[in-house]
């Protein structure tokens, strides 16, 4: 299941976010990063804010061999 890690520049003193929702898609339009699902926009971040968005693929741990 993909998740998105959103980090902000330190001087903004904003908390980093991890968003885990398989229905969300990330797109870029007119200087905005937009996370949306079938019901509409969930989060929009302006490019001038300096935030970084990284997709994190969460994988199930491999079974252990005994």
JSON list of C-alpha atoms in Angstrom, two decimals:
[
{"chain": "A", "resi": 1, "resn": "UNK", "atom": "CA", "xyz": [0.00, 0.00, 0.00]},
{"chain": "A", "resi": 2, "resn": "UNK", "atom": "CA", "xyz": [1.54, 3.35, -0.93]},
{"chain": "A", "resi": 3, "resn": "UNK", "atom": "CA", "xyz": [1.86, 6.09, 1.63]},
{"chain": "A", "resi": 4, "resn": "UNK", "atom": "CA", "xyz": [3.08, 9.66, 1.24]},
{"chain": "A", "resi": 5, "resn": "UNK", "atom": "CA", "xyz": [5.59, 11.34, 3.56]},
{"chain": "A", "resi": 6, "resn": "UNK", "atom": "CA", "xyz": [5.25, 15.12, 3.53]},
{"chain": "A", "resi": 7, "resn": "UNK", "atom": "CA", "xyz": [8.06, 17.10, 5.12]},
{"chain": "A", "resi": 8, "resn": "UNK", "atom": "CA", "xyz": [8.27, 20.86, 5.54]},
{"chain": "A", "resi": 9, "resn": "UNK", "atom": "CA", "xyz": [11.31, 23.15, 5.81]},
{"chain": "A", "resi": 10, "resn": "UNK", "atom": "CA", "xyz": [12.49, 23.46, 9.43]},
{"chain": "A", "resi": 11, "resn": "UNK", "atom": "CA", "xyz": [11.92, 27.20, 9.60]},
{"chain": "A", "resi": 12, "resn": "UNK", "atom": "CA", "xyz": [8.17, 26.68, 9.02]},
{"chain": "A", "resi": 13, "resn": "UNK", "atom": "CA", "xyz": [7.92, 24.63, 12.23]},
{"chain": "A", "resi": 14, "resn": "UNK", "atom": "CA", "xyz": [5.21, 22.40, 10.80]},
{"chain": "A", "resi": 15, "resn": "UNK", "atom": "CA", "xyz": [4.81, 18.72, 11.66]},
{"chain": "A", "resi": 16, "resn": "UNK", "atom": "CA", "xyz": [5.73, 16.14, 9.07]},
{"chain": "A", "resi": 17, "resn": "UNK", "atom": "CA", "xyz": [2.83, 14.02, 7.83]},
{"chain": "A", "resi": 18, "resn": "UNK", "atom": "CA", "xyz": [2.49, 10.42, 6.76]},
{"chain": "A", "resi": 19, "resn": "UNK", "atom": "CA", "xyz": [-0.68, 9.82, 4.77]},
{"chain": "A", "resi": 20, "resn": "UNK", "atom": "CA", "xyz": [-1.69, 6.20, 4.23]},
{"chain": "A", "resi": 21, "resn": "UNK", "atom": "CA", "xyz": [-4.71, 5.72, 2.02]},
{"chain": "A", "resi": 22, "resn": "UNK", "atom": "CA", "xyz": [-4.71, 3.40, -0.99]},
{"chain": "A", "resi": 23, "resn": "UNK", "atom": "CA", "xyz": [-7.48, 5.42, -2.66]},
{"chain": "A", "resi": 24, "resn": "UNK", "atom": "CA", "xyz": [-5.39, 8.62, -2.83]},
{"chain": "A", "resi": 25, "resn": "UNK", "atom": "CA", "xyz": [-3.66, 9.77, -5.98]},
{"chain": "A", "resi": 26, "resn": "UNK", "atom": "CA", "xyz": [-1.02, 12.49, -6.24]},
{"chain": "A", "resi": 27, "resn": "UNK", "atom": "CA", "xyz": [-1.05, 14.95, -9.13]},
{"chain": "A", "resi": 28, "resn": "UNK", "atom": "CA", "xyz": [0.52, 18.31, -9.87]},
{"chain": "A", "resi": 29, "resn": "UNK", "atom": "CA", "xyz": [-1.40, 21.22, -11.36]},
{"chain": "A", "resi": 30, "resn": "UNK", "atom": "CA", "xyz": [-0.64, 24.94, -11.66]},
{"chain": "A", "resi": 31, "resn": "UNK", "atom": "CA", "xyz": [2.00, 24.94, -8.92]},
{"chain": "A", "resi": 32, "resn": "UNK", "atom": "CA", "xyz": [0.06, 22.74, -6.51]},
{"chain": "A", "resi": 33, "resn": "UNK", "atom": "CA", "xyz": [0.63, 19.16, -5.31]},
{"chain": "A", "resi": 34, "resn": "UNK", "atom": "CA", "xyz": [-2.83, 17.66, -4.94]},
{"chain": "A", "resi": 35, "resn": "UNK", "atom": "CA", "xyz": [-3.79, 14.50, -3.07]},
{"chain": "A", "resi": 36, "resn": "UNK", "atom": "CA", "xyz": [-7.30, 13.40, -4.02]},
{"chain": "A", "resi": 37, "resn": "UNK", "atom": "CA", "xyz": [-9.64, 10.42, -3.96]},
{"chain": "A", "resi": 38, "resn": "UNK", "atom": "CA", "xyz": [-12.87, 9.67, -5.81]},
{"chain": "A", "resi": 39, "resn": "UNK", "atom": "CA", "xyz": [-14.73, 12.20, -3.65]},
{"chain": "A", "resi": 40, "resn": "UNK", "atom": "CA", "xyz": [-12.38, 15.08, -4.42]},
{"chain": "A", "resi": 41, "resn": "UNK", "atom": "CA", "xyz": [-9.33, 16.91, -3.10]},
{"chain": "A", "resi": 42, "resn": "UNK", "atom": "CA", "xyz": [-8.09, 15.84, 0.34]},
{"chain": "A", "resi": 43, "resn": "UNK", "atom": "CA", "xyz": [-4.94, 17.96, 0.60]},
{"chain": "A", "resi": 44, "resn": "UNK", "atom": "CA", "xyz": [-3.36, 20.60, -1.63]},
{"chain": "A", "resi": 45, "resn": "UNK", "atom": "CA", "xyz": [0.12, 22.03, -1.01]},
{"chain": "A", "resi": 46, "resn": "UNK", "atom": "CA", "xyz": [1.46, 25.05, -2.94]},
{"chain": "A", "resi": 47, "resn": "UNK", "atom": "CA", "xyz": [4.88, 24.57, -4.52]},
{"chain": "A", "resi": 48, "resn": "UNK", "atom": "CA", "xyz": [6.13, 27.81, -2.97]},
{"chain": "A", "resi": 49, "resn": "UNK", "atom": "CA", "xyz": [5.74, 26.34, 0.51]},
{"chain": "A", "resi": 50, "resn": "UNK", "atom": "CA", "xyz": [8.88, 24.25, 0.00]},
{"chain": "A", "resi": 51, "resn": "UNK", "atom": "CA", "xyz": [7.36, 20.98, 1.20]},
{"chain": "A", "resi": 52, "resn": "UNK", "atom": "CA", "xyz": [8.78, 17.69, 0.01]},
{"chain": "A", "resi": 53, "resn": "UNK", "atom": "CA", "xyz": [6.52, 14.76, -0.87]},
{"chain": "A", "resi": 54, "resn": "UNK", "atom": "CA", "xyz": [7.91, 11.26, -1.02]},
{"chain": "A", "resi": 55, "resn": "UNK", "atom": "CA", "xyz": [5.99, 8.10, -1.81]},
{"chain": "A", "resi": 56, "resn": "UNK", "atom": "CA", "xyz": [6.73, 5.30, 0.63]},
{"chain": "A", "resi": 57, "resn": "UNK", "atom": "CA", "xyz": [5.77, 1.78, -0.40]},
{"chain": "A", "resi": 58, "resn": "UNK", "atom": "CA", "xyz": [4.79, -0.12, 2.71]},
{"chain": "A", "resi": 59, "resn": "UNK", "atom": "CA", "xyz": [5.44, -3.81, 2.24]},
{"chain": "A", "resi": 60, "resn": "UNK", "atom": "CA", "xyz": [4.43, -6.77, 4.32]},
{"chain": "A", "resi": 61, "resn": "UNK", "atom": "CA", "xyz": [7.42, -8.34, 6.09]},
{"chain": "A", "resi": 62, "resn": "UNK", "atom": "CA", "xyz": [8.73, -11.50, 4.48]},
{"chain": "A", "resi": 63, "resn": "UNK", "atom": "CA", "xyz": [7.91, -14.69, 6.35]},
{"chain": "A", "resi": 64, "resn": "UNK", "atom": "CA", "xyz": [10.73, -15.96, 8.52]},
{"chain": "A", "resi": 65, "resn": "UNK", "atom": "CA", "xyz": [12.36, -19.24, 7.71]},
{"chain": "A", "resi": 66, "resn": "UNK", "atom": "CA", "xyz": [12.75, -21.56, 10.67]}
]
